[in-house]
Short mmCIF file of C-alpha atoms and ligand atoms in Angstrom, two decimals:
data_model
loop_
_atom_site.label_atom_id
_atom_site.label_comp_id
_atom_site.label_asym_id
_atom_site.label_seq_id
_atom_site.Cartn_x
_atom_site.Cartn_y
_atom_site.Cartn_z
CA UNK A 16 53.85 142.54 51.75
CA UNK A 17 50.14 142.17 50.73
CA UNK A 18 48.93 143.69 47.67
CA UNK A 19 46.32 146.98 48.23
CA UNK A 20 43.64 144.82 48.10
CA UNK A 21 44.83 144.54 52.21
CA UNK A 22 43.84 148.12 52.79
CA UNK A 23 39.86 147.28 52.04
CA UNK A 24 38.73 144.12 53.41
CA UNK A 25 35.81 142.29 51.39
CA UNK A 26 32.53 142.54 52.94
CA UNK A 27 31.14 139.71 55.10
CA UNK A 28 28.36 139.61 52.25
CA UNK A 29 31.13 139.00 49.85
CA UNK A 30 32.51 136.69 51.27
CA UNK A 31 30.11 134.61 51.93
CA UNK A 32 29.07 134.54 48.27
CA UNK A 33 32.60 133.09 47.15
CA UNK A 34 32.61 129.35 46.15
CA UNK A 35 34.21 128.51 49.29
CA UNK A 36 31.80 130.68 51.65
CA UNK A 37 29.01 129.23 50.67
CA UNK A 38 30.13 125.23 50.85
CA UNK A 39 31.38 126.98 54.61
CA UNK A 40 27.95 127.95 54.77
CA UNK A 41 26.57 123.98 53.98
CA UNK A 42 28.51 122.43 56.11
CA UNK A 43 28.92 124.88 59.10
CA UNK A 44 25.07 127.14 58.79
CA UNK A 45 25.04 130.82 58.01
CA UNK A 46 25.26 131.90 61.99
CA UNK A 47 28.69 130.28 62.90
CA UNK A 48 30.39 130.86 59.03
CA UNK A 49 29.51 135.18 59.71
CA UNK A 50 31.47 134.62 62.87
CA UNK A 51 34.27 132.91 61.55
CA UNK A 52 34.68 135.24 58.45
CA UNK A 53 34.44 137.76 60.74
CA UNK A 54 37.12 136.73 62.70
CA UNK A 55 39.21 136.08 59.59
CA UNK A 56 38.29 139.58 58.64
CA UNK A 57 40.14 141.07 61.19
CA UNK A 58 43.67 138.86 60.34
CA UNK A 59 43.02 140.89 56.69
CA UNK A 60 42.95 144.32 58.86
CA UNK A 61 46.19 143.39 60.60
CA UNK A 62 47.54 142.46 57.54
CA UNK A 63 47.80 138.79 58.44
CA UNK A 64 45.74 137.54 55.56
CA UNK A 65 44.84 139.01 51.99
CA UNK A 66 41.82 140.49 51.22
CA UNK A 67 40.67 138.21 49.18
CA UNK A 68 37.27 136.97 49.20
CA UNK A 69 38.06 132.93 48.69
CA UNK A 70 41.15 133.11 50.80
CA UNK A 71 38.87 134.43 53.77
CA UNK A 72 36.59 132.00 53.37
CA UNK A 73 38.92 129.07 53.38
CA UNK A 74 40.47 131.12 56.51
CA UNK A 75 37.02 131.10 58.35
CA UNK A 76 36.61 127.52 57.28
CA UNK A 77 40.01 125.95 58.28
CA UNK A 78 39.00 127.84 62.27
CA UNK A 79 35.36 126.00 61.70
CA UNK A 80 37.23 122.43 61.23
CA UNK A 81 39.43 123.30 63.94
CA UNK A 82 36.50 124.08 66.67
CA UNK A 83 34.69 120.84 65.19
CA UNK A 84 37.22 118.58 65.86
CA UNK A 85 35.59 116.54 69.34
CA UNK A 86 37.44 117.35 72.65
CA UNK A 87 36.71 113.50 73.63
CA UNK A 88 38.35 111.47 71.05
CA UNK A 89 40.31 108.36 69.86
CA UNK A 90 43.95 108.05 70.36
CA UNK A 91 46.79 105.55 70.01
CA UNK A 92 47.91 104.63 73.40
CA UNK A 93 51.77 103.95 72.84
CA UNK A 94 52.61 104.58 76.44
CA UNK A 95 53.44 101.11 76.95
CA UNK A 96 50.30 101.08 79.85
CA UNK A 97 47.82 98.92 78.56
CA UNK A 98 44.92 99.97 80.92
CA UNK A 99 45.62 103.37 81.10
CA UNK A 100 43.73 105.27 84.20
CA UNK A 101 43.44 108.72 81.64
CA UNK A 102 43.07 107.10 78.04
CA UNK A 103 40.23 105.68 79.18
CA UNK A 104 41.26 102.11 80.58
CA UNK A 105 39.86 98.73 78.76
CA UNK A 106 38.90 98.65 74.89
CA UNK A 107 35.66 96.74 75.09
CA UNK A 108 34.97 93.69 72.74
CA UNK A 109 33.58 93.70 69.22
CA UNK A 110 30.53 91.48 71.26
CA UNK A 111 30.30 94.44 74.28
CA UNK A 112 30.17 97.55 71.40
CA UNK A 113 27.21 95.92 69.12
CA UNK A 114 25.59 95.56 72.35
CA UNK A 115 26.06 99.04 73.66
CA UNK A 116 24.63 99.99 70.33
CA UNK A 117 21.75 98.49 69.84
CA UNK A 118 20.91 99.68 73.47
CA UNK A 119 21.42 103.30 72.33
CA UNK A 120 19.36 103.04 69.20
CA UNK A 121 16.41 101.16 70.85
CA UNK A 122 13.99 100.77 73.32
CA UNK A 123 15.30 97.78 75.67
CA UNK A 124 14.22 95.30 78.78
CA UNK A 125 16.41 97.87 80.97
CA UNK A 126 13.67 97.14 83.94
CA UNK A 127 11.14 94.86 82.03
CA UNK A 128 10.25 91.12 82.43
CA UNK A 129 9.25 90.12 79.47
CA UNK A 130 8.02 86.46 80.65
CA UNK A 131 5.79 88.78 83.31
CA UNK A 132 5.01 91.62 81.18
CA UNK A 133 5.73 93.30 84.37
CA UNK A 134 8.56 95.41 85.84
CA UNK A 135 11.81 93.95 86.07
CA UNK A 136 15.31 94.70 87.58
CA UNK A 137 18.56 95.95 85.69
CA UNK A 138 20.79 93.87 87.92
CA UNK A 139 19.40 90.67 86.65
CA UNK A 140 21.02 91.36 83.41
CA UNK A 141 24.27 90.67 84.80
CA UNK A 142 23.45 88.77 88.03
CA UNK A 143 23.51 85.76 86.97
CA UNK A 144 26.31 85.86 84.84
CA UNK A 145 28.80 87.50 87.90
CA UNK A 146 27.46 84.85 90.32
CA UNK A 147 28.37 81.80 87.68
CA UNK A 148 31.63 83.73 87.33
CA UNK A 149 32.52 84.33 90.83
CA UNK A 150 30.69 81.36 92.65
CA UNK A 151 28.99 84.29 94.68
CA UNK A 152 25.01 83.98 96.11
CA UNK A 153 24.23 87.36 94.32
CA UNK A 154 25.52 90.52 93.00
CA UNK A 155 24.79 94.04 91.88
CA UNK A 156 26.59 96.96 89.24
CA UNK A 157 27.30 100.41 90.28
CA UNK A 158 28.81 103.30 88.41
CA UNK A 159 32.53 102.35 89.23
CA UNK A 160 34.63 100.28 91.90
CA UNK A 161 34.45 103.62 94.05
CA UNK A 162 30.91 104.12 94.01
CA UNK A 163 31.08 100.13 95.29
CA UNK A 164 32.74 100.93 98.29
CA UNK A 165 31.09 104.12 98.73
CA UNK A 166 27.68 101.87 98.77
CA UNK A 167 28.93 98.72 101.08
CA UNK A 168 29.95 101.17 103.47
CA UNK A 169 27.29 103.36 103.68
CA UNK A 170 24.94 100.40 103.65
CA UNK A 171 27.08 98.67 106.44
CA UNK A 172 28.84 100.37 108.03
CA UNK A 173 28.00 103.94 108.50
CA UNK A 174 27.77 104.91 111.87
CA UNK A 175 30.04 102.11 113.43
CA UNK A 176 33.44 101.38 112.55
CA UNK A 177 35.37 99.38 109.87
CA UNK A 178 38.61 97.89 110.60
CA UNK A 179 41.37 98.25 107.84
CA UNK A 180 45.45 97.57 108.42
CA UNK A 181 47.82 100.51 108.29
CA UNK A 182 49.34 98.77 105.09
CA UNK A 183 46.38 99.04 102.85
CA UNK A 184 45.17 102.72 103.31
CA UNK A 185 45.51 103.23 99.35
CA UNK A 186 45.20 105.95 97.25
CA UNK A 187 44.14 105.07 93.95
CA UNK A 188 44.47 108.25 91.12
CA UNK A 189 44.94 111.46 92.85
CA UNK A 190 41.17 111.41 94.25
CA UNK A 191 40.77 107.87 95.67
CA UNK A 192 41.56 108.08 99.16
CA UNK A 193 40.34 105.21 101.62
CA UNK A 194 40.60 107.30 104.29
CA UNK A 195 38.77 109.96 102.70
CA UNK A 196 35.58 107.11 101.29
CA UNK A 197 35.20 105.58 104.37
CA UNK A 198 34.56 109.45 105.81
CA UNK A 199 32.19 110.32 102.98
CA UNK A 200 29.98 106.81 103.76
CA UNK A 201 30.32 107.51 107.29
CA UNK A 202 32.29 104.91 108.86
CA UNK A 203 34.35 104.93 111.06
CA UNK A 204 37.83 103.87 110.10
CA UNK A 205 39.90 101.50 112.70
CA UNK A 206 43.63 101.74 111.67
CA UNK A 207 45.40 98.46 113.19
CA UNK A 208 49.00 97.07 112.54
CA UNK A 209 51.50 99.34 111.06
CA UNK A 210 52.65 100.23 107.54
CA UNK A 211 54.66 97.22 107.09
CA UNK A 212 53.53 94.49 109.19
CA UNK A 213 49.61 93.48 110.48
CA UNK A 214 48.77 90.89 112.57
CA UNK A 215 46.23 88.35 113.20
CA UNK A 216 45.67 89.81 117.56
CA UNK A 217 46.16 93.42 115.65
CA UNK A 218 42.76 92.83 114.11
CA UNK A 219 41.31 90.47 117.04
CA UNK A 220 41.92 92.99 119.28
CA UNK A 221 40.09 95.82 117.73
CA UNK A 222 37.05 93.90 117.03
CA UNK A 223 34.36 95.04 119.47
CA UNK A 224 30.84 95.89 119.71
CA UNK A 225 30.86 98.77 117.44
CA UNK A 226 32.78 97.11 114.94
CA UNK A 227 30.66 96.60 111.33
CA UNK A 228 32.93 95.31 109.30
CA UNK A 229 36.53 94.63 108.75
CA UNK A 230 37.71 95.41 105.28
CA UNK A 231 40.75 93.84 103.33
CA UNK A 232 42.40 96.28 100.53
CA UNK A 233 44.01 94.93 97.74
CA UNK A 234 47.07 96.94 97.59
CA UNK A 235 46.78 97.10 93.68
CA UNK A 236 49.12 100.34 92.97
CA UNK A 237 52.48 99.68 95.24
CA UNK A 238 53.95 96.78 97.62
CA UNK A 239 55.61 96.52 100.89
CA UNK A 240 58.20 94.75 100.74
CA UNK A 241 61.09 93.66 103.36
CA UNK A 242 60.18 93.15 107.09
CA UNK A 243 56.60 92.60 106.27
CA UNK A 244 53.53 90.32 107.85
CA UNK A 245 49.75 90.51 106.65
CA UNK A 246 47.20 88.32 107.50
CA UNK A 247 45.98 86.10 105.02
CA UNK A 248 42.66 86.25 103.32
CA UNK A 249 41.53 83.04 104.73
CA UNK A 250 42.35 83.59 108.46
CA UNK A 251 41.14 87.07 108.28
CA UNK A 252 37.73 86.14 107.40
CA UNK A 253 37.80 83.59 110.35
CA UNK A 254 39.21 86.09 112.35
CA UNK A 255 35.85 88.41 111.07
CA UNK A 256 33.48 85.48 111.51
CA UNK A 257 34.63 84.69 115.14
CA UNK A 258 34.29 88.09 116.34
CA UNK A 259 30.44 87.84 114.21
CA UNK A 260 31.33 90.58 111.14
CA UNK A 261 31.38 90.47 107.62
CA UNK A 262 34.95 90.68 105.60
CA UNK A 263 34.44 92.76 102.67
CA UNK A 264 37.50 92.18 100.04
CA UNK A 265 38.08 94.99 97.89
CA UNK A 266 39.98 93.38 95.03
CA UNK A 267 40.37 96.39 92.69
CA UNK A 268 41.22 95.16 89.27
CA UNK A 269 40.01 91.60 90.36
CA UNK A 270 40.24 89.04 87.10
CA UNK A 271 37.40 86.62 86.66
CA UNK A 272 40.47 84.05 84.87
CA UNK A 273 43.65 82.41 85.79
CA UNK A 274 45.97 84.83 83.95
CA UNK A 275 48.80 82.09 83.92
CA UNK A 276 47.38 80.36 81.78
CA UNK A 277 47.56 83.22 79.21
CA UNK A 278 51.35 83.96 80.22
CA UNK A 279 50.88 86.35 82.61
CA UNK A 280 51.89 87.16 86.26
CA UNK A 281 49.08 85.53 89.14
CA UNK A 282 46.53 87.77 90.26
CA UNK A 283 43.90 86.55 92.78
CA UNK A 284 40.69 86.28 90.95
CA UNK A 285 37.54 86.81 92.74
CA UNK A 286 36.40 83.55 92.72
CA UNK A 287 39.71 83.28 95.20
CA UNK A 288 38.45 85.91 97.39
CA UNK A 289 34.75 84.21 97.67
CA UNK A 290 36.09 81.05 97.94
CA UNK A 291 38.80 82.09 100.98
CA UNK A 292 35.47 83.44 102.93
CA UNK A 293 35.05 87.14 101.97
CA UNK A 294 31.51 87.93 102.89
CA UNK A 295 31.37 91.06 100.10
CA UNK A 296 34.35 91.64 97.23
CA UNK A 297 34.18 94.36 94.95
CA UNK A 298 36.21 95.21 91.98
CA UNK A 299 36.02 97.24 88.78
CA UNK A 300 34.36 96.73 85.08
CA UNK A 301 37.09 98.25 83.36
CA UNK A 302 40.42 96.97 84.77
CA UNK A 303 41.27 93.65 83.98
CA UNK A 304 38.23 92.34 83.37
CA UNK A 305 37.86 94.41 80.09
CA UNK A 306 34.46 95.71 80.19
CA UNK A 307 32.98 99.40 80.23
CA UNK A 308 33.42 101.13 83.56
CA UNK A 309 31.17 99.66 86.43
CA UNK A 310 32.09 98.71 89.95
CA UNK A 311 30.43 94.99 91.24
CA UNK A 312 29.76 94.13 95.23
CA UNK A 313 29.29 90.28 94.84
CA UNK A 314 28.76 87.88 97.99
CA UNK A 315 26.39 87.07 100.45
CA UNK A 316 22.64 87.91 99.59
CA UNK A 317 21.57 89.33 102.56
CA UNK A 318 24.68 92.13 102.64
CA UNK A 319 23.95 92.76 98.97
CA UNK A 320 20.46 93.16 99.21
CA UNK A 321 21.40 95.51 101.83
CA UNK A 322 23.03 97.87 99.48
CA UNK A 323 20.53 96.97 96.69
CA UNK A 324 18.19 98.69 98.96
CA UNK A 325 20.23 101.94 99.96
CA UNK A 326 18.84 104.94 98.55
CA UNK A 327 22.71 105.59 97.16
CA UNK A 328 22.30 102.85 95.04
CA UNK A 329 20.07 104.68 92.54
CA UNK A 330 22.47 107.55 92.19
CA UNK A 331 25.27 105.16 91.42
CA UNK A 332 23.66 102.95 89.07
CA UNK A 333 24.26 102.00 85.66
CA UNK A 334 22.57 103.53 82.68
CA UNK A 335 21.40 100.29 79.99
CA UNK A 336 24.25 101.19 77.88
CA UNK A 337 26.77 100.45 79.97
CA UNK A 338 24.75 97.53 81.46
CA UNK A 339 24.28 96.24 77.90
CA UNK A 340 27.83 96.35 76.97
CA UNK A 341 28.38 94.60 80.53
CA UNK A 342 26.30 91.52 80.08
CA UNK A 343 28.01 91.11 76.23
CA UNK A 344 31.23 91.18 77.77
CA UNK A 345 30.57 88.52 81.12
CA UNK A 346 29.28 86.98 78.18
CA UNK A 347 32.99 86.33 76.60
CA UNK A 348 33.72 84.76 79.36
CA UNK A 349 31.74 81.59 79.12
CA UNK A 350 33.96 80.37 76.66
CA UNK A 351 37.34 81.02 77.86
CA UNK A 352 39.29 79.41 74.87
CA UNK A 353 38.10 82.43 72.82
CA UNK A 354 38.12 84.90 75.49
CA UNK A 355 41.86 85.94 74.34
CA UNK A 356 40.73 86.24 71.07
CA UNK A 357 37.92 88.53 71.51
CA UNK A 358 38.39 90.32 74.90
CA UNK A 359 41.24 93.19 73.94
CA UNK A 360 42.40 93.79 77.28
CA UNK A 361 43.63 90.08 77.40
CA UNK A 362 44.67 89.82 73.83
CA UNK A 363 47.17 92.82 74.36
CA UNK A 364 47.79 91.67 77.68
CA UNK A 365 48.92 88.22 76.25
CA UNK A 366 50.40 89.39 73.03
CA UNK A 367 54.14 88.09 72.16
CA UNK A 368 56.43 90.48 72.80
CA UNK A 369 58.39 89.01 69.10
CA UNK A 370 54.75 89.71 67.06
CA UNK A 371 55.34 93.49 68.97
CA UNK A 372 59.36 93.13 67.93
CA UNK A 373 58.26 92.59 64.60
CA UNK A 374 55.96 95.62 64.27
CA UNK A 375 58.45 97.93 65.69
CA UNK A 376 60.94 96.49 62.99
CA UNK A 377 58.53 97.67 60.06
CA UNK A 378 57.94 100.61 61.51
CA UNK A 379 61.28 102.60 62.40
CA UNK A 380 61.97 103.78 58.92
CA UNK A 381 58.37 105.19 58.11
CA UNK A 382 58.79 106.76 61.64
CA UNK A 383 62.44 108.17 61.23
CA UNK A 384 61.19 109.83 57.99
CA UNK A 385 58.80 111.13 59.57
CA UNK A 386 60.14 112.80 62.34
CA UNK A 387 63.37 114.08 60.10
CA UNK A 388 67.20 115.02 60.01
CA UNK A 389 68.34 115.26 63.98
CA UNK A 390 66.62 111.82 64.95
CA UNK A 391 67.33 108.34 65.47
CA UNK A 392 64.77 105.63 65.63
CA UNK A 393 65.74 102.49 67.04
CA UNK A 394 63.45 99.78 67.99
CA UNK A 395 64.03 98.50 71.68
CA UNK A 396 63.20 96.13 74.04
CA UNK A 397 60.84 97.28 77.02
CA UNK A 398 58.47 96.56 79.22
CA UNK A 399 54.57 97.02 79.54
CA UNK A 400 52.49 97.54 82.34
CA UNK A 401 49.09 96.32 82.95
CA UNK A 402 48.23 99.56 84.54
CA UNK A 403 45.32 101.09 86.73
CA UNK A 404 47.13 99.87 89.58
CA UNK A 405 46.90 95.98 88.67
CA UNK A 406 49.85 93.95 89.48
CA UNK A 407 51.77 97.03 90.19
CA UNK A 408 55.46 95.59 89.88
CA UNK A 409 55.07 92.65 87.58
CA UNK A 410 55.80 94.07 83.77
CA UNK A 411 55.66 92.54 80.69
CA UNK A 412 57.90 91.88 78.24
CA UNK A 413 57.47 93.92 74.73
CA UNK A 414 59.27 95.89 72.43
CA UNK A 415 58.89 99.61 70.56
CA UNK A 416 60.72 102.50 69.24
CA UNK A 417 62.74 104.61 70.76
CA UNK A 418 63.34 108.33 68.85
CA UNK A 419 66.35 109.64 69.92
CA UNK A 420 67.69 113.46 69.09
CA UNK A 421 71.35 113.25 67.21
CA UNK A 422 74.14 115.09 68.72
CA UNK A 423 73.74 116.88 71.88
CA UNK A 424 70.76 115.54 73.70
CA UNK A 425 67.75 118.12 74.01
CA UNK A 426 64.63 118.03 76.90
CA UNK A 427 62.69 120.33 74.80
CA UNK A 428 63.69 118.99 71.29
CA UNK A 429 61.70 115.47 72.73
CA UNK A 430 59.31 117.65 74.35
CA UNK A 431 58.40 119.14 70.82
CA UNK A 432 58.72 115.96 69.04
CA UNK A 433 56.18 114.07 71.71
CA UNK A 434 53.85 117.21 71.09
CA UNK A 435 53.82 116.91 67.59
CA UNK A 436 52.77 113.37 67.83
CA UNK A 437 49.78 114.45 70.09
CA UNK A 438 49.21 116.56 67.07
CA UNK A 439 48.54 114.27 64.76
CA UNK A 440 45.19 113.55 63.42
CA UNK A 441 44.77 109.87 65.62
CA UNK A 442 47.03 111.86 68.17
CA UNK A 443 49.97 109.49 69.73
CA UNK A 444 50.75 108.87 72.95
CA UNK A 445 54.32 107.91 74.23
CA UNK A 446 56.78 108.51 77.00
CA UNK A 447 59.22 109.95 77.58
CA UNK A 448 62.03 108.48 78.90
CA UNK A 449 66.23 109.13 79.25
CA UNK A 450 66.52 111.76 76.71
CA UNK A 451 63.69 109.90 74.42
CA UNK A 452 60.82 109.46 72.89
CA UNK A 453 59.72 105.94 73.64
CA UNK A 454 56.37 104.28 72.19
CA UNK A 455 55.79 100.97 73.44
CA UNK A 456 54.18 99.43 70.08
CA UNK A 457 51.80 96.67 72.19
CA UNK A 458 48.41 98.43 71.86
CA UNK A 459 49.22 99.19 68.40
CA UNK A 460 46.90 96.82 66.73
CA UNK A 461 46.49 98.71 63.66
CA UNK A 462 49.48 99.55 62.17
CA UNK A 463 47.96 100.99 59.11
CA UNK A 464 46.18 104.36 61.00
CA UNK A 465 49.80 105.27 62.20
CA UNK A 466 51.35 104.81 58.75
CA UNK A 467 48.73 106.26 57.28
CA UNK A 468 49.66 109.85 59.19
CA UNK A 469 53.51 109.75 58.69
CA UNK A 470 53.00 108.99 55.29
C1 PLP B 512 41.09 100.78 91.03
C2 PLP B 512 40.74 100.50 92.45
C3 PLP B 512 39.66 101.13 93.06
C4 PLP B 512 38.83 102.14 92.33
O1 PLP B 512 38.16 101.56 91.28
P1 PLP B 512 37.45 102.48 90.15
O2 PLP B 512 36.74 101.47 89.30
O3 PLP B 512 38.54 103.20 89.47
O4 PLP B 512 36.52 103.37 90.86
C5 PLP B 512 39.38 100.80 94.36
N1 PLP B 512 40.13 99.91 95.04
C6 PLP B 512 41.19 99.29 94.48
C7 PLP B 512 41.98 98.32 95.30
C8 PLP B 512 41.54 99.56 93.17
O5 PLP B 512 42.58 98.96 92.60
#
């Protein structure tokens, strides 16, 4: 099929002389173009590619662009889950990225008092902010919501036991495991109640003298519903406080804002849990409170100057980019009439599922071209999630398109259609639902980056 020219491949000299070798060789060095003609010099011998100089080159450079292209990068999260666990949960805030920047590029006040001249503390960049925020006595950032725990309870409660009820032994992502924490900080865990229904005498009578702490787990990724009895947040802390322990609330996603008043389903904010008597709370950076990841243990100074102290706590700490981006985003939340505006988590969150029905409108022709004879695009009605495991049956209302095969339905004609999405130079991420390919158009904020690749 190839001329003769196939029977003696070009030298790698040669090649790299061509026009095209040697821009290969400007963008790529001398070192990794060799090894990619010489790669694309053994296609030639196989008679997989002629042996022509230029058409090697541009060979060897289209496997350079391909082994250039960053493992960790940007996607369009279609899958209807606005904090998504493995897309990287919360888009930080115009506000939270200069920040992290400027921290990158320059020396900073990471652990430097400037009034003193002497050394400071990195906590006190967001201290004060998370105790306005939360009404608690003091507070401290870790790496995420698991180091948190992992830090009260070593600090705590290693050594002694913690009380927890049957029906909030979560597992959080395939690797959070209560059970399986509270054995790593070396606590002893106190099951009491059952899976359905605790009681206040459950917990009273398993409080003893080797009891630390008793611990209340916010059930963030399922519920128990039925023939079911927990103990509230307020009587368990009495119930802690009469038998002389500390209540530590883990909240999970815990919001700083009442979400009703954007339009969206309750969830107890942490203020909640200080205010109903938890002694500790902790709760992620990256859930619903829209910031990089970080975990927080806010509450009573003495407990977290106890873990501020723990030798753990410098292991888990926060590095002054993250911290930076942190303290721009509690920032936000000062003025909550704009906080919609600039925090995305809660703009998405609260966007109108007819602004969403309106996108997916403009957008099912340029995506029926796109994907070609055998498919139907329809835009449908459907329902977002908040995701990493907040509010875990409430959905939202929104709307997207649903990509349909014609004729005979197909499992691996979607399958091939959802990976040539992912192959796509902003890859996109749907779901796959009944036979179709659904994408849930609510994180699409910029319409013009997915146009841009059907076109
Ligand atoms: C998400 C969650 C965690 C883990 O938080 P990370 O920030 O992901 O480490 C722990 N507890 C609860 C209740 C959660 O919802």
């Amino acid at each position: 099929m190839l001329g003769p020219m196939s029977v003696r491949p070009p030298s790698v000299d040669r090649v790299l002389r061509s026009a095209p070798g040697a821009a290969a060789v400007a963008r790529f060095g001398h070192e990794a173009t060799a090894v990619a003609i010489r790669a694309a010099l053994a296609r030639v011998r196989v008679g997989e590619l002629a042996a022509v100089p230029d058409q090697v080159a541009l060979a060897a450079i289209s496997a350079l662009e391909a082994a250039a292209v960053p493992s960790l990068r940007p996607v369009l999260n279609l899958t209807g889950t606005v904090l998504h666990t493995n897309l990287g949960r919360a888009l930080l805030a115009e506000a939270a990225i200069a920040a992290a920047t400027e921290a990158m590029r320059h020396a900073a006040t990471l652990e430097f008092d400037l009034a003193t001249g002497g050394r400071g503390e990195r906590d006190d960049h967001v201290r004060a902010l998370l105790c306005e925020l939360t009404g608690a006595e003091d507070a401290i950032a870790v790496n995420n919501n698991a180091a948190a725990l992992v830090l009260a309870l070593s600090a705590l409660a290693a050594g002694r036991e913690t009380i927890v009820s049957r029906g909030e032994l979560i597992e959080i992502g395939g690797s959070f495991r209560l059970p399986a924490i509270m054995e790593s900080a070396g606590t002893r865990l106190v099951e009491v109640g059952t899976t359905n229904r605790t009681h206040a005498r459950d917990y009273e009578g398993a409080i003893g003298p080797a009891t630390a702490l008793v611990m209340k787990v916010h059930t963030s990724n399922y519920r128990v519903e039925g023939f079911t009895a927990e103990v509230a947040p307020r009587e368990l802390a009495a119930i802690a406080h009469a038998g002389e322990v500390p209540l530590l609330d883990d909240l999970g996603s815990g919001t700083l804002i009442d979400l009703t008043r954007h339009g969206l389903p309750r969830e107890r904010t942490v203020a909640d849990a200080i205010r109903d008597g938890a002694d500790l709370v902790t709760f992620s950076g990256d859930k619903l409170l829209g910031g990089p990841q970080a975990g927080f243990i806010v509450g009573r100074r003495d407990l977290v100057a106890r873990c501020a102290k723990h030798p753990l706590k410098r292991a888990l700490r926060l590095d002054k980019i993250r911290l930076a981006a942190l303290e721009a985003t509690l920032r936000l939340y000062r003025n909550p009439d704009r906080l919609a505006a600039e925090l995305p988590t809660l703009r998405l969150l609260a966007r109108p599922a007819a602004e969403i029905r309106a996108l997916s409108e403009r957008l099912t022709a340029p995506l029926a071209a796109w994907a070609g004879t055998g498919w139907a695009a329809e835009v449908i009605d459907c329902q977002s999630q908040i995701g990493s495991g907040a509010m875990p049956v409430e959905t939202i209302p929104s709307a997207g398109i649903a990509l349909t095969p014609a004729g005979r339905a197909s499992g691996a004609a979607v399958e091939a259609l959802a990976a040539r999405l992912r192959g796509l130079p902003v890859p996109v991420i749907g779901t796959i639902r009944h036979g179709a390919l659904r994408l849930d158009l609510r994180c699409l904020e910029d319409a013009a980056v997915l146009l841009a690749q059907l076109a």
